JSON list of C-alpha atoms in Angstrom, two decimals:
[
{"chain": "A", "resi": 12, "resn": "GLN", "atom": "CA", "xyz": [94.12, 84.40, 125.66]},
{"chain": "A", "resi": 13, "resn": "VAL", "atom": "CA", "xyz": [96.80, 85.28, 123.15]},
{"chain": "A", "resi": 14, "resn": "GLN", "atom": "CA", "xyz": [98.64, 88.59, 123.04]},
{"chain": "A", "resi": 15, "resn": "LEU", "atom": "CA", "xyz": [100.32, 89.84, 119.88]},
{"chain": "A", "resi": 16, "resn": "VAL", "atom": "CA", "xyz": [102.61, 92.83, 119.48]},
{"chain": "A", "resi": 17, "resn": "GLU", "atom": "CA", "xyz": [103.95, 93.89, 116.07]},
{"chain": "A", "resi": 18, "resn": "SER", "atom": "CA", "xyz": [107.03, 95.95, 115.38]},
{"chain": "A", "resi": 19, "resn": "GLY", "atom": "CA", "xyz": [109.31, 96.81, 112.50]},
{"chain": "A", "resi": 20, "resn": "GLY", "atom": "CA", "xyz": [107.11, 98.94, 110.31]},
{"chain": "A", "resi": 21, "resn": "GLY", "atom": "CA", "xyz": [108.25, 102.23, 108.87]},
{"chain": "A", "resi": 22, "resn": "LEU", "atom": "CA", "xyz": [109.08, 104.06, 105.69]},
{"chain": "A", "resi": 23, "resn": "ALA", "atom": "CA", "xyz": [110.83, 102.40, 102.77]},
{"chain": "A", "resi": 24, "resn": "GLN", "atom": "CA", "xyz": [111.51, 103.29, 99.18]},
{"chain": "A", "resi": 25, "resn": "ALA", "atom": "CA", "xyz": [110.14, 101.25, 96.34]},
{"chain": "A", "resi": 26, "resn": "GLY", "atom": "CA", "xyz": [112.41, 98.27, 95.82]},
{"chain": "A", "resi": 27, "resn": "GLY", "atom": "CA", "xyz": [113.53, 98.33, 99.41]},
{"chain": "A", "resi": 28, "resn": "SER", "atom": "CA", "xyz": [112.97, 95.92, 102.28]},
{"chain": "A", "resi": 29, "resn": "LEU", "atom": "CA", "xyz": [111.41, 95.84, 105.72]},
{"chain": "A", "resi": 30, "resn": "ARG", "atom": "CA", "xyz": [111.15, 93.09, 108.31]},
{"chain": "A", "resi": 31, "resn": "LEU", "atom": "CA", "xyz": [108.12, 92.93, 110.55]},
{"chain": "A", "resi": 32, "resn": "SER", "atom": "CA", "xyz": [108.15, 91.09, 113.86]},
{"chain": "A", "resi": 33, "resn": "CYS", "atom": "CA", "xyz": [105.31, 89.75, 115.95]},
{"chain": "A", "resi": 34, "resn": "ALA", "atom": "CA", "xyz": [105.89, 88.85, 119.59]},
{"chain": "A", "resi": 35, "resn": "ALA", "atom": "CA", "xyz": [103.29, 86.34, 120.68]},
{"chain": "A", "resi": 36, "resn": "SER", "atom": "CA", "xyz": [102.34, 85.09, 124.12]},
{"chain": "A", "resi": 37, "resn": "GLY", "atom": "CA", "xyz": [99.62, 82.96, 125.65]},
{"chain": "A", "resi": 38, "resn": "ARG", "atom": "CA", "xyz": [99.18, 79.51, 127.10]},
{"chain": "A", "resi": 39, "resn": "THR", "atom": "CA", "xyz": [97.36, 78.13, 124.06]},
{"chain": "A", "resi": 40, "resn": "LEU", "atom": "CA", "xyz": [99.55, 79.81, 121.48]},
{"chain": "A", "resi": 41, "resn": "SER", "atom": "CA", "xyz": [100.79, 76.59, 119.89]},
{"chain": "A", "resi": 42, "resn": "THR", "atom": "CA", "xyz": [97.25, 75.59, 118.94]},
{"chain": "A", "resi": 43, "resn": "TYR", "atom": "CA", "xyz": [96.85, 78.54, 116.59]},
{"chain": "A", "resi": 44, "resn": "ILE", "atom": "CA", "xyz": [98.01, 79.31, 113.10]},
{"chain": "A", "resi": 45, "resn": "MET", "atom": "CA", "xyz": [99.77, 82.64, 112.77]},
{"chain": "A", "resi": 46, "resn": "ALA", "atom": "CA", "xyz": [99.06, 85.03, 109.93]},
{"chain": "A", "resi": 47, "resn": "TRP", "atom": "CA", "xyz": [99.83, 88.46, 108.58]},
{"chain": "A", "resi": 48, "resn": "PHE", "atom": "CA", "xyz": [97.11, 90.68, 107.19]},
{"chain": "A", "resi": 49, "resn": "ARG", "atom": "CA", "xyz": [97.20, 94.24, 105.91]},
{"chain": "A", "resi": 50, "resn": "GLN", "atom": "CA", "xyz": [94.73, 97.03, 105.50]},
{"chain": "A", "resi": 51, "resn": "ALA", "atom": "CA", "xyz": [95.21, 100.04, 103.27]},
{"chain": "A", "resi": 52, "resn": "PRO", "atom": "CA", "xyz": [93.09, 103.20, 103.68]},
{"chain": "A", "resi": 53, "resn": "GLY", "atom": "CA", "xyz": [89.60, 102.68, 102.30]},
{"chain": "A", "resi": 54, "resn": "LYS", "atom": "CA", "xyz": [90.18, 99.00, 101.63]},
{"chain": "A", "resi": 55, "resn": "GLU", "atom": "CA", "xyz": [89.24, 95.79, 103.37]},
{"chain": "A", "resi": 56, "resn": "ARG", "atom": "CA", "xyz": [91.72, 93.90, 105.49]},
{"chain": "A", "resi": 57, "resn": "GLU", "atom": "CA", "xyz": [93.43, 91.32, 103.29]},
{"chain": "A", "resi": 58, "resn": "PHE", "atom": "CA", "xyz": [95.43, 88.18, 103.87]},
{"chain": "A", "resi": 59, "resn": "VAL", "atom": "CA", "xyz": [99.16, 88.33, 103.24]},
{"chain": "A", "resi": 60, "resn": "SER", "atom": "CA", "xyz": [100.69, 85.13, 104.60]},
{"chain": "A", "resi": 61, "resn": "ARG", "atom": "CA", "xyz": [100.36, 82.47, 107.27]},
{"chain": "A", "resi": 62, "resn": "ILE", "atom": "CA", "xyz": [102.53, 79.87, 109.02]},
{"chain": "A", "resi": 63, "resn": "THR", "atom": "CA", "xyz": [102.07, 76.99, 111.42]},
{"chain": "A", "resi": 64, "resn": "TRP", "atom": "CA", "xyz": [104.11, 76.72, 114.60]},
{"chain": "A", "resi": 65, "resn": "SER", "atom": "CA", "xyz": [104.72, 72.99, 114.30]},
{"chain": "A", "resi": 66, "resn": "SER", "atom": "CA", "xyz": [105.70, 72.27, 110.71]},
{"chain": "A", "resi": 67, "resn": "GLY", "atom": "CA", "xyz": [106.37, 75.78, 109.50]},
{"chain": "A", "resi": 68, "resn": "TYR", "atom": "CA", "xyz": [103.95, 75.26, 106.62]},
{"chain": "A", "resi": 69, "resn": "THR", "atom": "CA", "xyz": [103.43, 78.56, 104.83]},
{"chain": "A", "resi": 70, "resn": "ARG", "atom": "CA", "xyz": [100.93, 80.10, 102.46]},
{"chain": "A", "resi": 71, "resn": "TYR", "atom": "CA", "xyz": [101.01, 83.42, 100.65]},
{"chain": "A", "resi": 72, "resn": "ALA", "atom": "CA", "xyz": [98.65, 85.75, 98.87]},
{"chain": "A", "resi": 73, "resn": "ASP", "atom": "CA", "xyz": [99.46, 86.15, 95.18]},
{"chain": "A", "resi": 74, "resn": "SER", "atom": "CA", "xyz": [100.58, 89.72, 95.87]},
{"chain": "A", "resi": 75, "resn": "ALA", "atom": "CA", "xyz": [103.21, 88.45, 98.33]},
{"chain": "A", "resi": 76, "resn": "LYS", "atom": "CA", "xyz": [104.57, 85.43, 96.49]},
{"chain": "A", "resi": 77, "resn": "GLY", "atom": "CA", "xyz": [108.21, 85.75, 95.54]},
{"chain": "A", "resi": 78, "resn": "ARG", "atom": "CA", "xyz": [108.68, 88.97, 97.53]},
{"chain": "A", "resi": 79, "resn": "PHE", "atom": "CA", "xyz": [107.62, 88.22, 101.12]},
{"chain": "A", "resi": 80, "resn": "THR", "atom": "CA", "xyz": [108.79, 85.45, 103.40]},
{"chain": "A", "resi": 81, "resn": "VAL", "atom": "CA", "xyz": [107.08, 84.45, 106.63]},
{"chain": "A", "resi": 82, "resn": "SER", "atom": "CA", "xyz": [109.02, 82.61, 109.32]},
{"chain": "A", "resi": 83, "resn": "ARG", "atom": "CA", "xyz": [108.81, 81.76, 112.98]},
{"chain": "A", "resi": 84, "resn": "ASP", "atom": "CA", "xyz": [111.06, 81.33, 115.99]},
{"chain": "A", "resi": 85, "resn": "ASN", "atom": "CA", "xyz": [109.36, 78.75, 118.17]},
{"chain": "A", "resi": 86, "resn": "ALA", "atom": "CA", "xyz": [111.77, 79.14, 121.06]},
{"chain": "A", "resi": 87, "resn": "ASN", "atom": "CA", "xyz": [110.94, 82.81, 121.43]},
{"chain": "A", "resi": 88, "resn": "ASN", "atom": "CA", "xyz": [107.34, 82.79, 120.19]},
{"chain": "A", "resi": 89, "resn": "MET", "atom": "CA", "xyz": [108.15, 85.19, 117.38]},
{"chain": "A", "resi": 90, "resn": "VAL", "atom": "CA", "xyz": [106.75, 85.42, 113.86]},
{"chain": "A", "resi": 91, "resn": "PHE", "atom": "CA", "xyz": [108.41, 87.47, 111.14]},
{"chain": "A", "resi": 92, "resn": "LEU", "atom": "CA", "xyz": [107.51, 88.85, 107.76]},
{"chain": "A", "resi": 93, "resn": "GLN", "atom": "CA", "xyz": [110.46, 89.70, 105.55]},
{"chain": "A", "resi": 94, "resn": "MET", "atom": "CA", "xyz": [109.28, 92.03, 102.79]},
{"chain": "A", "resi": 95, "resn": "ASN", "atom": "CA", "xyz": [111.54, 92.60, 99.80]},
{"chain": "A", "resi": 96, "resn": "SER", "atom": "CA", "xyz": [111.07, 94.44, 96.51]},
{"chain": "A", "resi": 97, "resn": "LEU", "atom": "CA", "xyz": [108.50, 96.66, 98.16]},
{"chain": "A", "resi": 98, "resn": "LYS", "atom": "CA", "xyz": [106.00, 98.53, 96.03]},
{"chain": "A", "resi": 99, "resn": "PRO", "atom": "CA", "xyz": [103.92, 101.62, 96.81]},
{"chain": "A", "resi": 100, "resn": "GLU", "atom": "CA", "xyz": [100.84, 99.39, 96.77]},
{"chain": "A", "resi": 101, "resn": "ASP", "atom": "CA", "xyz": [102.25, 97.53, 99.77]},
{"chain": "A", "resi": 102, "resn": "THR", "atom": "CA", "xyz": [101.54, 100.62, 101.86]},
{"chain": "A", "resi": 103, "resn": "ALA", "atom": "CA", "xyz": [99.16, 99.57, 104.65]},
{"chain": "A", "resi": 104, "resn": "VAL", "atom": "CA", "xyz": [98.84, 98.81, 108.31]},
{"chain": "A", "resi": 105, "resn": "TYR", "atom": "CA", "xyz": [100.12, 95.29, 108.83]},
{"chain": "A", "resi": 106, "resn": "TYR", "atom": "CA", "xyz": [98.56, 93.07, 111.48]},
{"chain": "A", "resi": 107, "resn": "CYS", "atom": "CA", "xyz": [99.71, 89.88, 113.11]},
{"chain": "A", "resi": 108, "resn": "ALA", "atom": "CA", "xyz": [96.88, 87.46, 113.90]},
{"chain": "A", "resi": 109, "resn": "ALA", "atom": "CA", "xyz": [96.30, 84.07, 115.49]},
{"chain": "A", "resi": 110, "resn": "GLY", "atom": "CA", "xyz": [93.47, 81.77, 114.50]},
{"chain": "A", "resi": 111, "resn": "ASP", "atom": "CA", "xyz": [92.48, 78.46, 113.00]},
{"chain": "A", "resi": 112, "resn": "GLY", "atom": "CA", "xyz": [93.86, 79.15, 109.55]},
{"chain": "A", "resi": 113, "resn": "GLY", "atom": "CA", "xyz": [92.51, 80.08, 106.16]},
{"chain": "A", "resi": 114, "resn": "THR", "atom": "CA", "xyz": [92.70, 83.42, 104.43]},
{"chain": "A", "resi": 115, "resn": "GLY", "atom": "CA", "xyz": [89.61, 85.14, 105.76]},
{"chain": "A", "resi": 116, "resn": "TYR", "atom": "CA", "xyz": [90.13, 87.57, 108.59]},
{"chain": "A", "resi": 117, "resn": "GLY", "atom": "CA", "xyz": [87.05, 86.18, 110.34]},
{"chain": "A", "resi": 118, "resn": "ARG", "atom": "CA", "xyz": [88.98, 82.97, 111.00]},
{"chain": "A", "resi": 119, "resn": "TYR", "atom": "CA", "xyz": [91.39, 84.76, 113.31]},
{"chain": "A", "resi": 120, "resn": "LEU", "atom": "CA", "xyz": [90.53, 85.41, 116.92]},
{"chain": "A", "resi": 121, "resn": "TYR", "atom": "CA", "xyz": [93.46, 87.44, 118.15]},
{"chain": "A", "resi": 122, "resn": "TRP", "atom": "CA", "xyz": [95.04, 90.52, 116.61]},
{"chain": "A", "resi": 123, "resn": "GLY", "atom": "CA", "xyz": [97.93, 92.80, 117.30]},
{"chain": "A", "resi": 124, "resn": "GLN", "atom": "CA", "xyz": [97.63, 96.57, 117.26]},
{"chain": "A", "resi": 125, "resn": "GLY", "atom": "CA", "xyz": [99.15, 96.85, 113.79]},
{"chain": "A", "resi": 126, "resn": "THR", "atom": "CA", "xyz": [102.27, 98.49, 112.42]},
{"chain": "A", "resi": 127, "resn": "GLN", "atom": "CA", "xyz": [102.33, 101.03, 109.61]},
{"chain": "A", "resi": 128, "resn": "VAL", "atom": "CA", "xyz": [104.31, 100.31, 106.45]},
{"chain": "A", "resi": 129, "resn": "THR", "atom": "CA", "xyz": [104.70, 103.14, 103.96]},
{"chain": "A", "resi": 130, "resn": "VAL", "atom": "CA", "xyz": [106.46, 102.65, 100.63]},
{"chain": "A", "resi": 131, "resn": "SER", "atom": "CA", "xyz": [107.39, 105.71, 98.63]},
{"chain": "A", "resi": 132, "resn": "SER", "atom": "CA", "xyz": [107.84, 105.68, 94.87]}
]
């Protein structure tokens, strides 16, 4: 079992920044790839970024490239999503997830409860 708890969401103005955190725990945690997804009202959950614990290899959705940075702290089992140059269309509930990789949400077994990000124009 893997437990994930997100924090750091909130309200930001367009052009501003937020940093999301995901506290992860579980005996098999290192075997999973960590990812961030988001879901806006009335839309499907979409991939944002992912990272591996071992090498730190990252991948981003086109909407996140150049603005978002995913990172991890292996010693403390933490994953972060630094979001800069925020846009109103980034408004969504952001989820931390653990799975076997890829960009489809069906590839991820474990999910946090989500944290709301709201960007005002």
